[in-house]
DNA sequence: CCTACCGATCGGTAGG
DNA sequence: CCTACCGATCGGTAGG
């Protein structure tokens, strides 16, 4: 239905793609707040000023909306992470960039896609999971390189590298660090009061906890 | 409906409480697999051999079942953690005990309650959240003591204690460590193949990553 | 705890 | 993208 749409002139497609994007963004916000199962197609339609049947003009069913939200999250996350890493010169700066970017991806306004990926994963039909996992692997690979180098330098975690930082150790380190960061989705709240911890302060504390600082 | 049941002799109540427990256990398993919203009262009833209306003899609505699952998890978790801590003599042994116990609570067969608490939190009605939070605070306090001592001794995390291990630092350390552990609920799978990492191995790796080992 | 049932809602579709 | 609609299912209840 979306790959065999009628031929159209070069001037009218933008709107259709914008409506689709609006649905994805609104869905992400609603899924993030209420969960996928508790969110109604009518909720989604209403959020963008449509009637209840209209989202099915853009997606063939509700599950495809969920999949699109997750794909959008991985796409944005990948781009933001690559850009952040490119700005960092030292190994330590790279780690800080990874942490700060992940916090932004999880907590920035309008950036609810990855939180949905994490917390509504079980609602995604198995056929779709494979596709998403492949994209997610490329995303995780961005972390793997920096963490591998940090481990080898003895700068990550409580202990100096044991052997030669086996691939298994790097993976475990990534799961621990990303797990701690991703879990902030369950407890971190933004701007409740002026004095509260913002994402930069959260990044500081996180980096300090996981990475050796030796400012000596 | 449940607080004004008919007066009964001292010999027949046990069964009623057993049926209620069976509902809680079955619900926990179903919620863990499918999520609260995707689980039907009919699913729950069927899992314990009841008809669809019968769970409402034990709970006044579906949300009360969710609340009961979470309360059961916190109760069991508290007891298991206290027992594990009591067995540990050194500070390091206490940390290992906390980690291993939490992994058991999250991944042992028949122990799905806390995973439900973590992943279906947003489905719990706000009125109930307050009650659960109070119990959860006591649970978290069990971690706080050990982590505070570890931080002060410079044994936790990548850096030696900075100031005097402020309460904020202890809380942050707990959120990071428990976050990493709790997040295993999303990726760790039990006994897939003989050679796979079991909970003891997972504990080893976790402890080694977060706590200074100095076996010198 | 069962039988029988109900009102409400939900995902999705036909036909324009 | 709307109107109008449908079959299925869901949480919950009455009455025993």
XYZ file of C-alpha atoms (C1' of nucleotides) in Angstrom:
464
model
C 0.000 0.000 0.000
C 2.853 2.382 0.637
C 5.256 1.050 -1.963
C 2.763 1.019 -4.807
C 1.085 4.373 -4.360
C -0.216 6.198 -7.406
C 2.310 8.174 -9.478
C 2.274 11.765 -8.353
C 3.737 15.019 -9.542
C 6.881 16.359 -7.934
C 4.992 19.037 -6.048
C 2.443 17.207 -3.900
C 4.224 14.335 -2.085
C 5.768 16.381 0.764
C 2.477 16.742 2.612
C 1.759 13.064 2.701
C 5.152 12.302 4.143
C 4.682 15.081 6.681
C 1.406 13.635 7.872
C 3.051 10.290 8.279
C 5.843 11.852 10.285
C 3.316 13.684 12.440
C 1.634 10.375 13.207
C 4.951 8.812 14.165
C 5.873 11.670 16.462
C 2.471 11.798 18.135
C 2.465 8.037 18.555
C 5.887 8.094 20.154
C 4.718 10.618 22.722
C 1.565 8.667 23.502
C 3.320 5.282 23.626
C 5.937 6.717 25.921
C 3.304 8.011 28.354
C 0.686 5.300 28.291
C 2.345 2.381 26.613
C 1.572 0.929 23.208
C -1.245 -1.361 24.343
C -2.986 1.355 26.324
C -2.847 3.788 23.420
C -5.773 3.781 21.037
C -5.673 4.383 17.331
C -8.281 7.031 18.130
C -5.806 8.641 20.551
C -3.208 8.798 17.815
C -5.587 10.120 15.201
C -6.947 12.724 17.591
C -3.448 13.937 18.447
C -2.868 15.004 14.854
C -6.441 16.111 14.115
C -7.573 13.062 12.194
C -10.597 10.799 12.538
C -10.191 7.307 13.851
C -9.986 5.503 10.523
C -7.476 7.791 8.866
C -4.189 6.544 10.304
C -4.820 3.373 8.311
C -4.332 5.345 5.161
C -0.693 5.797 6.244
C -0.089 2.504 8.053
C -1.681 -0.818 7.360
C -2.157 -1.556 11.045
C -1.310 -0.360 14.529
C 1.769 -2.562 14.820
C 3.339 -0.885 11.804
C 3.099 2.404 13.646
C 5.039 0.920 16.538
C 7.662 -0.392 14.168
C 7.949 2.992 12.476
C 8.435 4.690 15.842
C 11.271 2.333 16.696
C 12.907 2.734 13.292
C 12.736 6.494 13.633
C 14.386 6.237 17.045
C 17.251 4.121 15.804
C 17.766 6.364 12.801
C 17.853 9.547 14.861
C 19.923 7.882 17.563
C 22.497 6.688 15.097
C 22.849 10.079 13.456
C 23.129 11.931 16.742
C 25.672 9.505 18.109
C 27.875 9.613 15.032
C 27.784 13.401 15.087
C 28.650 13.540 18.784
C 31.545 11.126 18.436
C 32.963 13.153 15.561
C 33.249 16.152 17.878
C 35.227 14.277 20.536
C 38.989 14.082 20.286
C 40.141 12.146 23.351
C 38.911 8.766 24.458
C 37.421 10.286 27.597
C 35.629 12.914 25.566
C 34.194 10.181 23.380
C 32.776 8.399 26.384
C 31.234 11.581 27.694
C 29.776 12.247 24.251
C 28.201 8.800 24.129
C 26.664 9.197 27.575
C 25.378 12.711 26.971
C 23.911 11.808 23.617
C 22.118 8.780 24.987
C 20.605 10.903 27.747
C 19.399 13.366 25.148
C 17.938 10.580 23.048
C 16.061 9.287 26.080
C 14.944 12.504 27.712
C 14.843 15.358 25.215
C 11.449 16.792 24.416
C 10.121 15.175 21.262
C 12.623 12.351 21.468
C 10.540 9.526 22.855
C 11.298 6.957 20.162
C 14.064 5.002 21.854
C 12.227 4.898 25.165
C 9.360 3.291 23.275
C 11.762 0.821 21.704
C 13.019 -0.130 25.138
C 9.716 -0.304 26.969
C 7.308 -1.584 24.345
C 9.643 -4.107 22.805
C 7.439 -7.039 23.764
C 4.509 -5.520 21.880
C 6.387 -5.669 18.598
C 5.407 -8.686 16.478
C 8.231 -11.225 16.157
C 8.483 -10.733 12.392
C 9.363 -7.098 12.964
C 11.793 -7.747 15.782
C 14.401 -9.212 13.452
C 14.481 -6.117 11.279
C 14.788 -3.794 14.238
C 17.509 -5.887 15.853
C 19.668 -5.576 12.764
C 19.512 -1.799 12.880
C 20.016 -1.800 16.631
C 23.206 -3.828 16.230
C 24.749 -1.110 14.114
C 23.754 1.391 16.769
C 25.376 -0.630 19.536
C 28.517 -1.027 17.464
C 29.109 2.694 17.825
C 29.559 2.173 21.561
C 31.599 -0.947 21.247
C 34.627 0.742 19.716
C 35.022 3.433 22.349
C 34.366 1.064 25.224
C 36.872 -1.420 23.887
C 39.584 1.247 23.819
C 38.636 2.500 27.287
C 38.785 -0.963 28.755
C 42.153 -1.622 27.219
C 43.426 1.643 28.662
C 42.080 0.601 32.060
C 39.851 3.658 32.208
C 36.438 1.993 32.416
C 34.926 0.309 35.443
C 36.326 -0.393 38.864
C 39.193 -2.617 37.798
C 42.064 -2.379 35.370
C 41.721 -4.548 32.292
C 42.350 -8.179 33.201
C 43.380 -10.055 30.101
C 43.314 -8.266 26.797
C 39.755 -6.923 27.066
C 38.018 -9.839 25.453
C 35.053 -9.144 23.218
C 32.841 -10.598 25.929
C 34.142 -8.063 28.441
C 33.453 -5.192 26.092
C 29.942 -6.399 25.482
C 29.330 -6.809 29.190
C 30.663 -3.327 29.898
C 28.362 -1.899 27.253
C 25.343 -3.697 28.651
C 26.116 -2.436 32.155
C 26.721 1.169 31.150
C 23.866 1.407 28.679
C 21.640 -0.449 31.117
C 22.320 2.097 33.830
C 21.683 4.946 31.406
C 18.596 3.441 29.801
C 17.126 2.699 33.184
C 17.011 6.416 33.904
C 13.917 6.337 31.696
C 12.116 4.897 34.722
C 13.201 7.423 37.344
C 14.642 10.598 35.824
C 12.211 13.498 35.480
C 12.998 16.776 33.787
C 12.778 20.303 35.214
C 10.638 19.653 38.293
C 12.285 22.484 40.240
C 14.966 25.015 39.276
C 17.701 23.408 41.351
C 17.219 19.900 39.946
C 19.767 17.826 38.116
C 19.709 18.496 34.386
C 21.053 16.194 31.678
C 24.542 17.711 31.853
C 24.727 17.151 35.593
C 23.401 13.635 35.128
C 26.093 13.057 32.525
C 28.782 14.347 34.880
C 27.760 11.971 37.617
C 27.437 9.046 35.260
C 30.819 9.601 33.655
C 32.439 10.035 37.055
C 30.957 6.799 38.276
C 32.004 4.669 35.323
C 35.190 6.227 34.006
C 38.507 6.856 35.745
C 39.101 10.575 35.947
C 42.731 10.891 37.161
C 43.001 14.651 36.755
C 46.560 14.332 38.015
C -17.198 -7.595 48.229
C -14.003 -9.091 49.613
C -14.062 -7.463 53.040
C -17.616 -8.458 53.902
C -17.582 -12.112 52.967
C -19.759 -14.515 54.925
C -18.512 -15.610 58.366
C -16.680 -18.896 58.061
C -15.383 -21.560 60.367
C -11.693 -21.744 61.260
C -11.103 -24.703 58.957
C -12.016 -23.459 55.468
C -10.213 -20.129 54.894
C -6.816 -21.523 53.774
C -8.122 -22.530 50.374
C -9.418 -19.100 49.594
C -6.048 -17.548 50.318
C -4.376 -20.198 48.190
C -6.569 -19.419 45.228
C -5.728 -15.767 45.594
C -2.042 -16.579 45.660
C -2.421 -18.755 42.590
C -4.020 -15.839 40.766
C -1.174 -13.545 41.765
C 1.474 -15.987 40.606
C -0.241 -16.722 37.307
C -0.808 -13.027 36.704
C 2.835 -12.244 37.346
C 3.913 -14.783 34.756
C 1.442 -13.503 32.184
C 2.179 -9.828 32.837
C 5.882 -10.514 32.548
C 5.448 -12.182 29.169
C 2.766 -10.081 27.524
C 2.506 -6.990 29.660
C -0.365 -5.983 31.898
C -2.440 -4.283 29.207
C -2.111 -7.152 26.771
C -3.140 -9.695 29.397
C -6.822 -10.473 29.672
C -8.744 -11.284 32.802
C -9.783 -14.356 30.840
C -6.105 -15.256 30.390
C -5.566 -15.025 34.123
C -8.676 -16.996 34.995
C -7.831 -19.671 32.453
C -4.304 -20.046 33.826
C -5.675 -21.208 37.175
C -8.697 -23.085 35.796
C -11.335 -20.499 36.522
C -14.024 -18.903 34.361
C -13.703 -15.321 33.281
C -15.817 -13.735 36.011
C -14.281 -15.555 38.945
C -11.106 -13.529 39.556
C -13.424 -10.715 40.606
C -14.425 -12.747 43.610
C -10.820 -12.339 44.827
C -10.006 -8.871 43.461
C -12.374 -6.026 42.892
C -10.802 -5.162 39.545
C -7.888 -5.916 37.269
C -5.755 -3.092 38.630
C -5.871 -4.585 42.104
C -4.307 -7.722 40.693
C -1.426 -5.668 39.332
C -0.992 -3.992 42.671
C -0.999 -7.348 44.452
C 1.670 -8.670 42.089
C 3.912 -5.718 42.845
C 3.360 -5.994 46.590
C 4.214 -9.665 46.468
C 7.416 -8.840 44.607
C 8.523 -6.239 47.102
C 7.694 -8.507 50.009
C 9.628 -11.456 48.593
C 12.454 -9.227 47.451
C 12.833 -7.665 50.849
C 12.920 -11.005 52.635
C 15.399 -12.538 50.224
C 17.672 -9.535 50.392
C 17.691 -9.374 54.181
C 18.459 -13.083 54.344
C 21.279 -12.776 51.813
C 22.860 -9.823 53.591
C 22.774 -11.694 56.881
C 24.978 -14.398 55.373
C 27.634 -11.967 54.192
C 30.442 -10.993 56.524
C 32.695 -8.652 54.554
C 31.616 -5.546 52.705
C 32.545 -7.119 49.399
C 30.549 -10.206 50.217
C 27.580 -8.010 50.987
C 27.788 -6.372 47.594
C 27.996 -9.712 45.875
C 25.020 -10.909 47.896
C 22.966 -7.891 46.854
C 23.797 -8.376 43.193
C 23.185 -12.120 43.185
C 19.907 -11.777 45.034
C 18.629 -9.117 42.682
C 19.462 -11.326 39.707
C 17.539 -14.163 41.330
C 14.590 -11.898 42.001
C 14.560 -10.831 38.374
C 15.288 -14.104 36.621
C 14.401 -17.078 38.809
C 11.536 -19.247 37.627
C 8.346 -18.174 39.349
C 9.857 -14.865 40.395
C 8.375 -12.453 37.871
C 6.899 -9.981 40.341
C 9.642 -7.376 40.397
C 10.051 -7.441 36.638
C 6.354 -6.614 36.440
C 6.831 -3.804 38.929
C 9.594 -2.380 36.759
C 7.986 -2.796 33.374
C 4.297 -2.231 34.054
C 4.718 0.629 36.481
C 2.900 3.081 34.240
C -0.184 0.843 34.218
C -0.593 1.169 37.952
C -3.224 3.767 38.914
C -1.709 6.820 40.625
C -3.568 6.132 43.882
C -1.756 2.822 44.158
C 1.636 4.164 43.196
C 2.067 5.990 46.484
C 1.562 2.841 48.520
C 3.981 0.837 46.447
C 6.609 3.565 46.522
C 6.640 3.525 50.308
C 7.382 -0.188 50.391
C 9.926 0.178 47.590
C 11.782 2.806 49.604
C 12.374 0.337 52.398
C 13.639 -2.125 49.841
C 16.073 0.378 48.371
C 17.296 1.296 51.825
C 18.785 -2.179 52.120
C 21.138 -1.337 49.284
C 21.910 2.126 50.479
C 23.812 1.026 53.602
C 26.188 -1.326 51.846
C 26.813 1.045 48.953
C 27.492 3.921 51.318
C 30.180 1.895 53.098
C 31.675 0.704 49.807
C 31.880 4.215 48.444
C 33.533 5.466 51.590
C 36.062 2.666 51.362
C 36.717 3.616 47.745
C 35.688 0.166 46.560
C 32.757 1.078 44.329
C 32.923 2.597 40.873
C 35.839 3.812 38.827
C 37.033 6.531 41.180
C 38.001 6.757 44.822
C 35.512 8.605 47.016
C 35.716 12.323 46.351
C 34.328 14.181 49.309
C 32.787 12.207 52.130
C 30.432 10.138 49.992
C 27.474 12.485 50.098
C 24.014 10.987 50.293
C 23.481 12.105 46.699
C 26.503 10.106 45.566
C 25.232 7.005 47.304
C 21.840 7.368 45.706
C 23.384 7.886 42.288
C 25.596 4.841 42.714
C 22.572 2.775 43.665
C 20.591 3.961 40.672
C 23.479 3.144 38.343
C 24.158 -0.309 39.753
C 20.535 -1.328 40.159
C 19.766 0.180 36.764
C 22.407 -1.971 35.107
C 21.120 -5.040 36.915
C 17.437 -4.349 36.368
C 18.054 -3.709 32.713
C 19.163 -7.307 32.304
C 15.425 -8.036 32.347
C 15.420 -6.824 28.753
C 18.318 -8.879 27.392
C 19.283 -11.758 29.685
C 17.763 -15.111 28.801
C 18.138 -18.263 30.848
C 19.504 -21.668 29.793
C 19.457 -21.259 26.008
C 22.490 -23.513 25.514
C 24.640 -25.494 27.976
C 27.625 -23.178 27.760
C 25.677 -19.989 28.420
C 26.218 -17.544 31.240
C 24.167 -18.471 34.296
C 23.195 -16.125 37.107
C 26.376 -16.834 39.061
C 28.540 -15.991 36.082
C 26.481 -12.886 35.452
C 26.998 -11.918 39.086
C 30.755 -12.441 38.785
C 30.992 -10.167 35.799
C 28.768 -7.541 37.340
C 30.648 -7.471 40.615
C 33.962 -7.320 38.795
C 32.801 -4.386 36.727
C 31.487 -2.284 39.588
C 33.605 -3.213 42.605
C 37.341 -2.978 43.110
C 38.745 -6.478 43.526
C 42.368 -5.924 44.603
C 43.207 -9.575 45.314
C 46.679 -8.434 46.263
C -16.787 -19.820 42.188
C -20.100 -20.534 37.763
C -23.650 -19.009 34.313
C -25.144 -15.680 31.566
C -24.749 -11.500 30.166
C -23.987 -6.322 29.092
C -22.235 -1.797 27.726
C -18.233 0.094 26.002
C -14.507 0.188 23.241
C -11.202 -1.281 19.997
C -8.727 -2.241 15.522
C -9.868 -2.172 11.165
C -12.641 -1.685 6.552
C -15.721 -0.144 2.542
C -16.671 3.239 -0.304
C -16.218 7.335 -1.479
C -8.511 11.650 4.524
C -13.827 11.375 6.180
C -18.278 8.874 7.103
C -20.330 5.129 8.683
C -19.923 1.025 10.337
C -18.829 -3.917 12.012
C -17.261 -8.061 14.408
C -14.695 -9.187 18.236
C -13.277 -8.680 22.627
C -12.834 -6.745 27.073
C -13.604 -5.579 32.099
C -16.977 -6.177 35.032
C -21.704 -7.550 37.264
C -26.128 -9.969 38.883
C -27.809 -13.669 40.886
C -27.267 -17.626 42.403
